[in-house]
Amino acid sequence: MAHPVVVVVDVQERLFNAMDADRRDDMVTNVKILVSSARRLGMPVLVTEQYPKGLGRTLPEVRSLLGETPAFEKTAFSCAEAEGFMERLRALGAEHVILTGIEAHVSVLLTALDLLTRGLRVSIVADAVCSRRPANLEIGLSQARQAGAVVTATETVVSQLLGSADSDAFRELSKLLR
């Protein structure tokens, strides 16, 4: 993958509690796997928070993996509209953005659409996104796929980033996927 960046979209306290209870815990587990993998492989990770004053901050179990990474605060649904977000992607030389987070049919989708129109490759990690209702999740993923985003899975992304199984990184990260 050429210059990938992982983006954790709005995985916040109050939003998390409103998500589909059947998916939200697995979603957070997969977000944590992706962030841990990116960190291990020296890949940049960006994080956004939608109106944190009202919706809370990034979940502590995710925040703890992000170190000193500052959150891009936003009120627009698309991360591309957050102050400094696109500038940071450009500064990182991002060519491929891997999206995770909340909600698949709103902030994740609208971010994907904006990034695609700006010429970036976009992957949405289906098992690392969530919506309040299963139907909205499917609609968001379907619309993103129709627009040109790749809809994928956590294990697929980690495998693509690793490239092969003959490394210490694979031995470390494969434990997260079990």
mmCIF file of C-alpha atoms in Angstrom:
data_model
loop_
_atom_site.group_PDB
_atom_site.id
_atom_site.type_symbol
_atom_site.label_atom_id
_atom_site.label_comp_id
_atom_site.label_asym_id
_atom_site.label_seq_id
_atom_site.Cartn_x
_atom_site.Cartn_y
_atom_site.Cartn_z
ATOM 1 C CA MET A 1 0.000 0.000 0.000
ATOM 2 C CA ALA A 2 1.443 3.343 -1.035
ATOM 3 C CA HIS A 3 1.652 5.894 1.801
ATOM 4 C CA PRO A 4 -1.374 4.692 3.794
ATOM 5 C CA VAL A 5 -2.817 6.601 6.734
ATOM 6 C CA VAL A 6 -5.314 5.147 9.207
ATOM 7 C CA VAL A 7 -8.090 7.520 10.283
ATOM 8 C CA VAL A 8 -10.155 6.840 13.407
ATOM 9 C CA VAL A 9 -13.414 8.720 12.904
ATOM 10 C CA ASP A 10 -15.416 9.861 15.942
ATOM 11 C CA VAL A 11 -15.038 6.797 18.197
ATOM 12 C CA GLN A 12 -16.346 8.815 21.122
ATOM 13 C CA GLU A 13 -17.986 8.011 24.427
ATOM 14 C CA ARG A 14 -21.558 9.151 23.792
ATOM 15 C CA LEU A 15 -21.596 8.101 20.148
ATOM 16 C CA PHE A 16 -20.301 4.630 21.023
ATOM 17 C CA ASN A 17 -23.118 4.034 23.502
ATOM 18 C CA ALA A 18 -25.714 4.859 20.834
ATOM 19 C CA MET A 19 -24.297 2.352 18.313
ATOM 20 C CA ASP A 20 -25.710 -1.069 17.423
ATOM 21 C CA ALA A 21 -25.032 -3.086 20.578
ATOM 22 C CA ASP A 22 -24.405 -6.240 18.529
ATOM 23 C CA ARG A 23 -21.488 -4.638 16.629
ATOM 24 C CA ARG A 24 -19.941 -1.903 18.722
ATOM 25 C CA ASP A 25 -17.608 -4.011 20.873
ATOM 26 C CA ASP A 26 -16.219 -5.876 17.854
ATOM 27 C CA MET A 27 -15.834 -2.545 16.054
ATOM 28 C CA VAL A 28 -13.696 -1.135 18.874
ATOM 29 C CA THR A 29 -11.620 -4.320 19.024
ATOM 30 C CA ASN A 30 -10.891 -3.995 15.300
ATOM 31 C CA VAL A 31 -10.118 -0.276 15.550
ATOM 32 C CA LYS A 32 -7.605 -1.133 18.277
ATOM 33 C CA ILE A 33 -6.037 -3.837 16.086
ATOM 34 C CA LEU A 34 -5.693 -1.390 13.197
ATOM 35 C CA VAL A 35 -4.217 1.368 15.370
ATOM 36 C CA SER A 36 -1.796 -1.079 17.027
ATOM 37 C CA SER A 37 -0.772 -2.447 13.631
ATOM 38 C CA ALA A 38 -0.243 1.021 12.187
ATOM 39 C CA ARG A 39 1.849 2.027 15.187
ATOM 40 C CA ARG A 40 3.968 -1.148 14.999
ATOM 41 C CA LEU A 41 4.590 -0.568 11.293
ATOM 42 C CA GLY A 42 5.388 3.136 11.653
ATOM 43 C CA MET A 43 2.269 4.239 9.808
ATOM 44 C CA PRO A 44 0.545 7.513 10.674
ATOM 45 C CA VAL A 45 -2.800 7.493 12.451
ATOM 46 C CA LEU A 46 -5.172 10.469 12.572
ATOM 47 C CA VAL A 47 -8.164 10.764 14.878
ATOM 48 C CA THR A 48 -11.233 12.991 14.734
ATOM 49 C CA GLU A 49 -13.879 13.948 17.275
ATOM 50 C CA GLN A 50 -17.308 15.241 16.360
ATOM 51 C CA TYR A 51 -18.317 18.065 18.711
ATOM 52 C CA PRO A 52 -16.419 16.632 21.716
ATOM 53 C CA LYS A 53 -17.996 19.122 24.125
ATOM 54 C CA GLY A 54 -21.346 17.392 23.622
ATOM 55 C CA LEU A 55 -20.350 13.879 22.500
ATOM 56 C CA GLY A 56 -17.325 13.246 24.696
ATOM 57 C CA ARG A 57 -13.783 12.343 23.795
ATOM 58 C CA THR A 58 -12.311 9.331 22.021
ATOM 59 C CA LEU A 59 -12.878 6.125 24.019
ATOM 60 C CA PRO A 60 -10.071 5.719 26.581
ATOM 61 C CA GLU A 61 -9.109 2.234 25.300
ATOM 62 C CA VAL A 62 -8.544 3.696 21.820
ATOM 63 C CA ARG A 63 -7.009 6.947 23.061
ATOM 64 C CA SER A 64 -4.412 4.992 25.064
ATOM 65 C CA LEU A 65 -3.066 3.499 21.816
ATOM 66 C CA LEU A 66 -2.793 6.879 20.100
ATOM 67 C CA GLY A 67 -0.137 8.367 22.369
ATOM 68 C CA GLU A 68 0.198 12.104 21.860
ATOM 69 C CA THR A 69 -1.779 12.121 18.602
ATOM 70 C CA PRO A 70 -4.048 15.179 18.791
ATOM 71 C CA ALA A 71 -7.683 14.843 17.734
ATOM 72 C CA PHE A 72 -9.040 16.979 14.923
ATOM 73 C CA GLU A 73 -12.177 18.483 16.413
ATOM 74 C CA LYS A 74 -15.003 19.013 13.965
ATOM 75 C CA THR A 75 -18.630 19.951 13.594
ATOM 76 C CA ALA A 76 -18.879 19.154 9.875
ATOM 77 C CA PHE A 77 -19.582 15.474 9.298
ATOM 78 C CA SER A 78 -16.751 14.962 6.796
ATOM 79 C CA CYS A 79 -13.283 14.825 8.333
ATOM 80 C CA ALA A 80 -12.024 16.616 5.224
ATOM 81 C CA GLU A 81 -13.741 19.749 6.534
ATOM 82 C CA ALA A 82 -12.005 19.638 9.939
ATOM 83 C CA GLU A 83 -9.496 22.430 10.343
ATOM 84 C CA GLY A 84 -6.022 21.188 9.434
ATOM 85 C CA PHE A 85 -7.088 17.640 8.497
ATOM 86 C CA MET A 86 -6.423 17.817 4.745
ATOM 87 C CA GLU A 87 -3.231 19.759 5.347
ATOM 88 C CA ARG A 88 -2.012 16.978 7.646
ATOM 89 C CA LEU A 89 -2.853 14.295 5.064
ATOM 90 C CA ARG A 90 -0.924 16.252 2.432
ATOM 91 C CA ALA A 91 2.038 16.749 4.775
ATOM 92 C CA LEU A 92 2.132 12.993 5.373
ATOM 93 C CA GLY A 93 2.129 12.323 1.630
ATOM 94 C CA ALA A 94 -1.027 10.263 2.029
ATOM 95 C CA GLU A 95 -2.152 8.451 -1.093
ATOM 96 C CA HIS A 96 -4.393 5.899 0.593
ATOM 97 C CA VAL A 97 -6.683 6.538 3.565
ATOM 98 C CA ILE A 98 -7.980 3.644 5.656
ATOM 99 C CA LEU A 99 -11.167 4.688 7.434
ATOM 100 C CA THR A 100 -12.528 3.255 10.680
ATOM 101 C CA GLY A 101 -15.098 4.550 13.146
ATOM 102 C CA ILE A 102 -18.552 5.962 13.649
ATOM 103 C CA GLU A 103 -21.019 6.295 11.846
ATOM 104 C CA ALA A 104 -20.614 4.313 8.639
ATOM 105 C CA HIS A 105 -23.418 6.124 6.823
ATOM 106 C CA VAL A 106 -22.589 9.649 8.011
ATOM 107 C CA SER A 107 -19.078 10.783 8.985
ATOM 108 C CA VAL A 108 -17.242 7.749 7.578
ATOM 109 C CA LEU A 109 -19.181 7.833 4.298
ATOM 110 C CA LEU A 110 -19.017 11.599 3.822
ATOM 111 C CA THR A 111 -15.289 11.564 4.559
ATOM 112 C CA ALA A 112 -14.787 8.776 2.021
ATOM 113 C CA LEU A 113 -16.725 10.686 -0.641
ATOM 114 C CA ASP A 114 -14.739 13.881 -0.019
ATOM 115 C CA LEU A 115 -11.395 12.077 -0.094
ATOM 116 C CA LEU A 116 -12.289 10.232 -3.291
ATOM 117 C CA THR A 117 -13.174 13.521 -5.013
ATOM 118 C CA ARG A 118 -9.749 14.821 -3.955
ATOM 119 C CA GLY A 119 -8.060 11.921 -5.734
ATOM 120 C CA LEU A 120 -7.116 9.773 -2.736
ATOM 121 C CA ARG A 121 -7.588 6.024 -2.569
ATOM 122 C CA VAL A 122 -9.998 5.101 0.219
ATOM 123 C CA SER A 123 -10.613 1.865 2.059
ATOM 124 C CA ILE A 124 -13.360 1.460 4.636
ATOM 125 C CA VAL A 125 -12.772 -1.350 7.093
ATOM 126 C CA ALA A 126 -16.255 -2.861 7.339
ATOM 127 C CA ASP A 127 -15.693 -4.671 10.622
ATOM 128 C CA ALA A 128 -14.149 -1.524 12.152
ATOM 129 C CA VAL A 129 -17.090 0.815 11.471
ATOM 130 C CA CYS A 130 -20.499 1.009 13.069
ATOM 131 C CA SER A 131 -23.864 2.747 12.848
ATOM 132 C CA ARG A 132 -26.848 2.863 15.163
ATOM 133 C CA ARG A 133 -28.860 0.586 12.877
ATOM 134 C CA PRO A 134 -27.631 -2.348 10.757
ATOM 135 C CA ALA A 135 -29.514 -1.059 7.704
ATOM 136 C CA ASN A 136 -27.672 2.274 7.874
ATOM 137 C CA LEU A 137 -24.342 0.479 8.103
ATOM 138 C CA GLU A 138 -25.113 -1.474 4.937
ATOM 139 C CA ILE A 139 -26.353 1.629 3.112
ATOM 140 C CA GLY A 140 -23.184 3.547 4.026
ATOM 141 C CA LEU A 141 -20.873 0.735 2.899
ATOM 142 C CA SER A 142 -22.829 0.216 -0.307
ATOM 143 C CA GLN A 143 -22.785 3.895 -1.223
ATOM 144 C CA ALA A 144 -19.050 4.148 -0.496
ATOM 145 C CA ARG A 145 -18.372 1.081 -2.671
ATOM 146 C CA GLN A 146 -20.446 2.571 -5.519
ATOM 147 C CA ALA A 147 -18.395 5.767 -5.286
ATOM 148 C CA GLY A 148 -15.116 3.870 -5.597
ATOM 149 C CA ALA A 149 -14.022 3.092 -2.044
ATOM 150 C CA VAL A 150 -12.737 -0.373 -1.259
ATOM 151 C CA VAL A 151 -14.737 -2.081 1.492
ATOM 152 C CA THR A 152 -12.484 -4.507 3.327
ATOM 153 C CA ALA A 153 -11.810 -6.284 6.641
ATOM 154 C CA THR A 154 -9.366 -5.714 9.480
ATOM 155 C CA GLU A 155 -7.416 -8.910 8.853
ATOM 156 C CA THR A 156 -7.139 -8.095 5.157
ATOM 157 C CA VAL A 157 -5.751 -4.619 5.856
ATOM 158 C CA VAL A 158 -3.231 -5.903 8.391
ATOM 159 C CA SER A 159 -2.120 -8.619 5.960
ATOM 160 C CA GLN A 160 -1.743 -6.090 3.141
ATOM 161 C CA LEU A 161 0.293 -3.788 5.354
ATOM 162 C CA LEU A 162 2.550 -6.647 6.441
ATOM 163 C CA GLY A 163 2.962 -8.106 2.950
ATOM 164 C CA SER A 164 4.283 -11.456 4.188
ATOM 165 C CA ALA A 165 4.421 -13.751 7.202
ATOM 166 C CA ASP A 166 8.197 -13.870 7.570
ATOM 167 C CA SER A 167 8.776 -10.987 9.953
ATOM 168 C CA ASP A 168 8.776 -10.145 13.641
ATOM 169 C CA ALA A 169 5.955 -7.687 12.942
ATOM 170 C CA PHE A 170 3.805 -10.525 11.566
ATOM 171 C CA ARG A 171 4.515 -12.676 14.609
ATOM 172 C CA GLU A 172 3.514 -9.805 16.915
ATOM 173 C CA LEU A 173 0.462 -8.623 15.018
ATOM 174 C CA SER A 174 -0.923 -12.069 14.170
ATOM 175 C CA LYS A 175 -1.561 -12.525 17.910
ATOM 176 C CA LEU A 176 -3.998 -9.603 17.770
ATOM 177 C CA LEU A 177 -5.990 -11.283 14.991
ATOM 178 C CA ARG A 178 -6.680 -14.516 16.849
#
